[in-house]
C-alpha positions as a printed Julia matrix, in Angstrom:
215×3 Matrix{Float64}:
 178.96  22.61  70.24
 181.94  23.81  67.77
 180.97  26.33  64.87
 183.79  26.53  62.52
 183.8   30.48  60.63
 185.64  31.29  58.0
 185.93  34.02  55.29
 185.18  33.93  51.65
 187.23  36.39  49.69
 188.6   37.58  46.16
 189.94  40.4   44.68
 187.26  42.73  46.07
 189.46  42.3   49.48
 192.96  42.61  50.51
 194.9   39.7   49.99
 195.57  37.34  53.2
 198.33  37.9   55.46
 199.16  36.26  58.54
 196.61  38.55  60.93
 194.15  36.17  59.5
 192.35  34.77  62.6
 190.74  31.26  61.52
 191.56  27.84  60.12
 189.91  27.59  57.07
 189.78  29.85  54.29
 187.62  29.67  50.88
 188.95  32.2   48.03
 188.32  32.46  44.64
 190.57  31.29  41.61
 188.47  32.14  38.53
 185.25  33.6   36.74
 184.72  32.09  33.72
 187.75  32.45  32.1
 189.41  35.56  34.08
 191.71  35.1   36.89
 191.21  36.34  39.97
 193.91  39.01  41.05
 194.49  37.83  44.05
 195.0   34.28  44.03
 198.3   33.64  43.7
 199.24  35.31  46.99
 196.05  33.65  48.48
 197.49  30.2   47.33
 200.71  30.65  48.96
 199.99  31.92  51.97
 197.19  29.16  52.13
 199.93  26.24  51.16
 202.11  27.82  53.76
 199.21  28.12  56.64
 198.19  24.31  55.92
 201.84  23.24  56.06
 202.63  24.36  59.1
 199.02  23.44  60.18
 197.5   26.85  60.85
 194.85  25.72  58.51
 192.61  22.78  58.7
 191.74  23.14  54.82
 191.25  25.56  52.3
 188.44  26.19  49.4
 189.72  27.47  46.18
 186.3   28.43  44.3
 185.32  29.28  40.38
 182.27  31.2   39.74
 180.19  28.76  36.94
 180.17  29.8   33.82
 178.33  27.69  30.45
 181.96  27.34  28.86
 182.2   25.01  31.85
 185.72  23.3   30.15
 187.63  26.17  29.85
 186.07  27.59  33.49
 187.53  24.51  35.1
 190.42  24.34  33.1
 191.19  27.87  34.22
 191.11  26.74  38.06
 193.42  23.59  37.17
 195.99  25.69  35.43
 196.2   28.23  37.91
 196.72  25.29  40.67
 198.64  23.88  38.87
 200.79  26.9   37.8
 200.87  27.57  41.71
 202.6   24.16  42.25
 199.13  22.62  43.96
 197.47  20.56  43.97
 197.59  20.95  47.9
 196.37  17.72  49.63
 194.56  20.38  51.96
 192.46  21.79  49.34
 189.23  21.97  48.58
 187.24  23.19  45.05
 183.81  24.95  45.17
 181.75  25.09  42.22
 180.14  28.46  42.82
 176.76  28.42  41.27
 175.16  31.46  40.95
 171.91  32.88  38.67
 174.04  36.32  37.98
 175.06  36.52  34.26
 174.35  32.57  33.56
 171.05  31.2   31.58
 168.07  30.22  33.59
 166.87  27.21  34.21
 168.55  23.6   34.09
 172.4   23.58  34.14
 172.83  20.18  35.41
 174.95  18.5   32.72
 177.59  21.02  32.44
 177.25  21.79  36.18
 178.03  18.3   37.09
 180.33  17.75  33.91
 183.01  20.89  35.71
 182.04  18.8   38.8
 183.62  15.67  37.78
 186.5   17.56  36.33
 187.59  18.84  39.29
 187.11  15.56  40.79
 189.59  14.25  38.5
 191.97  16.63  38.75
 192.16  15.97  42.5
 192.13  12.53  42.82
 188.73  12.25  45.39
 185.33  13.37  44.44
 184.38  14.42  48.44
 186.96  17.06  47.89
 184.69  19.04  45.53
 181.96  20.94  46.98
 178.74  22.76  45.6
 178.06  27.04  46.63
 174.71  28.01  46.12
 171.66  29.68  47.68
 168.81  27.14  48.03
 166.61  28.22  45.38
 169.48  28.41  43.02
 170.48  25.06  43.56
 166.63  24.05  42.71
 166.5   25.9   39.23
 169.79  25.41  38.16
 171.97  22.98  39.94
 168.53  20.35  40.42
 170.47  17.0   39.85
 173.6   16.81  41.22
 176.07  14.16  42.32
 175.38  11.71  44.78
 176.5   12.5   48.37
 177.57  16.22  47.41
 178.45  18.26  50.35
 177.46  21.98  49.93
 177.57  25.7   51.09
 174.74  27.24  51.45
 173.81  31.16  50.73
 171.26  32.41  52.96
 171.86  35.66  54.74
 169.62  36.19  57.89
 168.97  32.78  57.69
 169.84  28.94  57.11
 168.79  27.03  54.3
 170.05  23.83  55.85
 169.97  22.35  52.6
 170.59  18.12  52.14
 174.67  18.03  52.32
 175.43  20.69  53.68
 178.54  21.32  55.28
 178.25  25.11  56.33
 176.09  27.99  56.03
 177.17  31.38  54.53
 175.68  33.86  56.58
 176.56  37.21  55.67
 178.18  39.26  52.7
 179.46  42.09  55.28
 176.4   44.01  55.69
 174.5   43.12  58.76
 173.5   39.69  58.46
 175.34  38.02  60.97
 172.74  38.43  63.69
 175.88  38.67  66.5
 178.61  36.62  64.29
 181.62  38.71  63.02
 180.59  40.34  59.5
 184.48  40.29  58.73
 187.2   40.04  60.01
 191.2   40.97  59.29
 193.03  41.63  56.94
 189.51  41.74  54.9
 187.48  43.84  56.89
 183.68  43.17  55.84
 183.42  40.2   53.68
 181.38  36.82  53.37
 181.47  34.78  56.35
 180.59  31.3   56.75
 179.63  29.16  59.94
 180.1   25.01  59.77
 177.83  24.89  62.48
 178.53  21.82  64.74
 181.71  21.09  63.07
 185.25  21.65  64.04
 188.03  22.58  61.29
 189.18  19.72  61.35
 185.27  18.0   61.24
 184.7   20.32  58.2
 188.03  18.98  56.44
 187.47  15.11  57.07
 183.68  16.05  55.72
 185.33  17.1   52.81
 187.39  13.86  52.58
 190.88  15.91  53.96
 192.56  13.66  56.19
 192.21  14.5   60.09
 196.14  14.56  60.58
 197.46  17.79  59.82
 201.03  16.54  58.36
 203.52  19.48  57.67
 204.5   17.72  54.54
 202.94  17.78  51.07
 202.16  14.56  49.18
């Protein structure tokens, strides 16, 4: 069976270079409304890596906030600023408890959701990040078919539509998987268990043929 790992990384780590080992990579493009150091380099090198097909896909993430239009409007603008969008790429709708209001956050949840989906043309290539009992409390309806990433260090949620399983923030969770890797060092990791890269893109609705050419 293939496991597919890949990092998860933002301005808290070095930016990507080419010592990079696998062939997808999630990073993070906004919080709320602040821009996220790194991603600029991240998206280049990423373009690059996926043109030349060193990488399957790549995730470009924003952390959730309740102005959820000017949060997603942030992500589009840097894409767009960066010259994406990259028919390789992936957005995660990070959805986390940590600074946000409890309880129900469905409608503007889903609203950034269909945003995104807009913006790139294909729904499937818009995933949900979330530990399983924050998607219950605050993420409880979402779109139909969604495929997800699912927080659960030391073990796996294996939550409906899930797509892979992150593992570890860098601090022993890994139970034997890598709890970083280079140029990060320790950092979130992620395992699509089962799933080759290029499995994990077409789940994501990236087609299978890694063309050298943007569209």
């Amino acid at each position: 069976m293939t496991d597919t790992l890949f990092a998860d990384v933002s301005t808290f780590q070095a930016p990507v270079d080419d010592d990079y080992p696998y062939e997808v990579l999630s990073f993070r493009s906004n919080d709320g409304t602040f821009r996220d150091d790194h991603f600029a380099h991240n998206y280049r090198w990423a373009t690059a890596a996926a043109d030349s097909g060193r990488l399957a896909c790549f995730i470009v993430y924003f952390y959730w906030r309740p102005n959820w239009h000017e949060t997603v409007r942030t992500c589009i603008d840097m894409v767009a600023e960066a010259g994406g969008p990259h028919p390789r790429m992936i957005v995660m709708l990070d959805v986390e408890q940590g600074g946000n209001p409890s309880g129900d956050q469905s409608d503007g949840i889903n609203r950034a959701y269909w945003a995104a989906a807009d913006f790139l043309g294909d729904p499937r290539r818009v995933i949900g990040y979330a530990n399983a009992s924050d998607f219950a409390s605050l993420w409880p309806t979402r779109p139909e078919g969604l495929r997800v990433v699912a927080a659960g260090y030391g073990n796996d949620p294996q939550l409906p539509g899930q797509v892979a399983h992150q593992y570890t923030d860098g601090q022993g969770w890994g139970g034997g998987l890598p709890e970083g890797c280079d140029p990060f060092g320790p950092c979130d990791m992620n395992s699509a268990d089962g799933l080759s890269p290029d499995e994990l893109a077409a789940a994501c609705g990236i087609g299978t043929e890694r063309s050298g050419v943007r569209s």
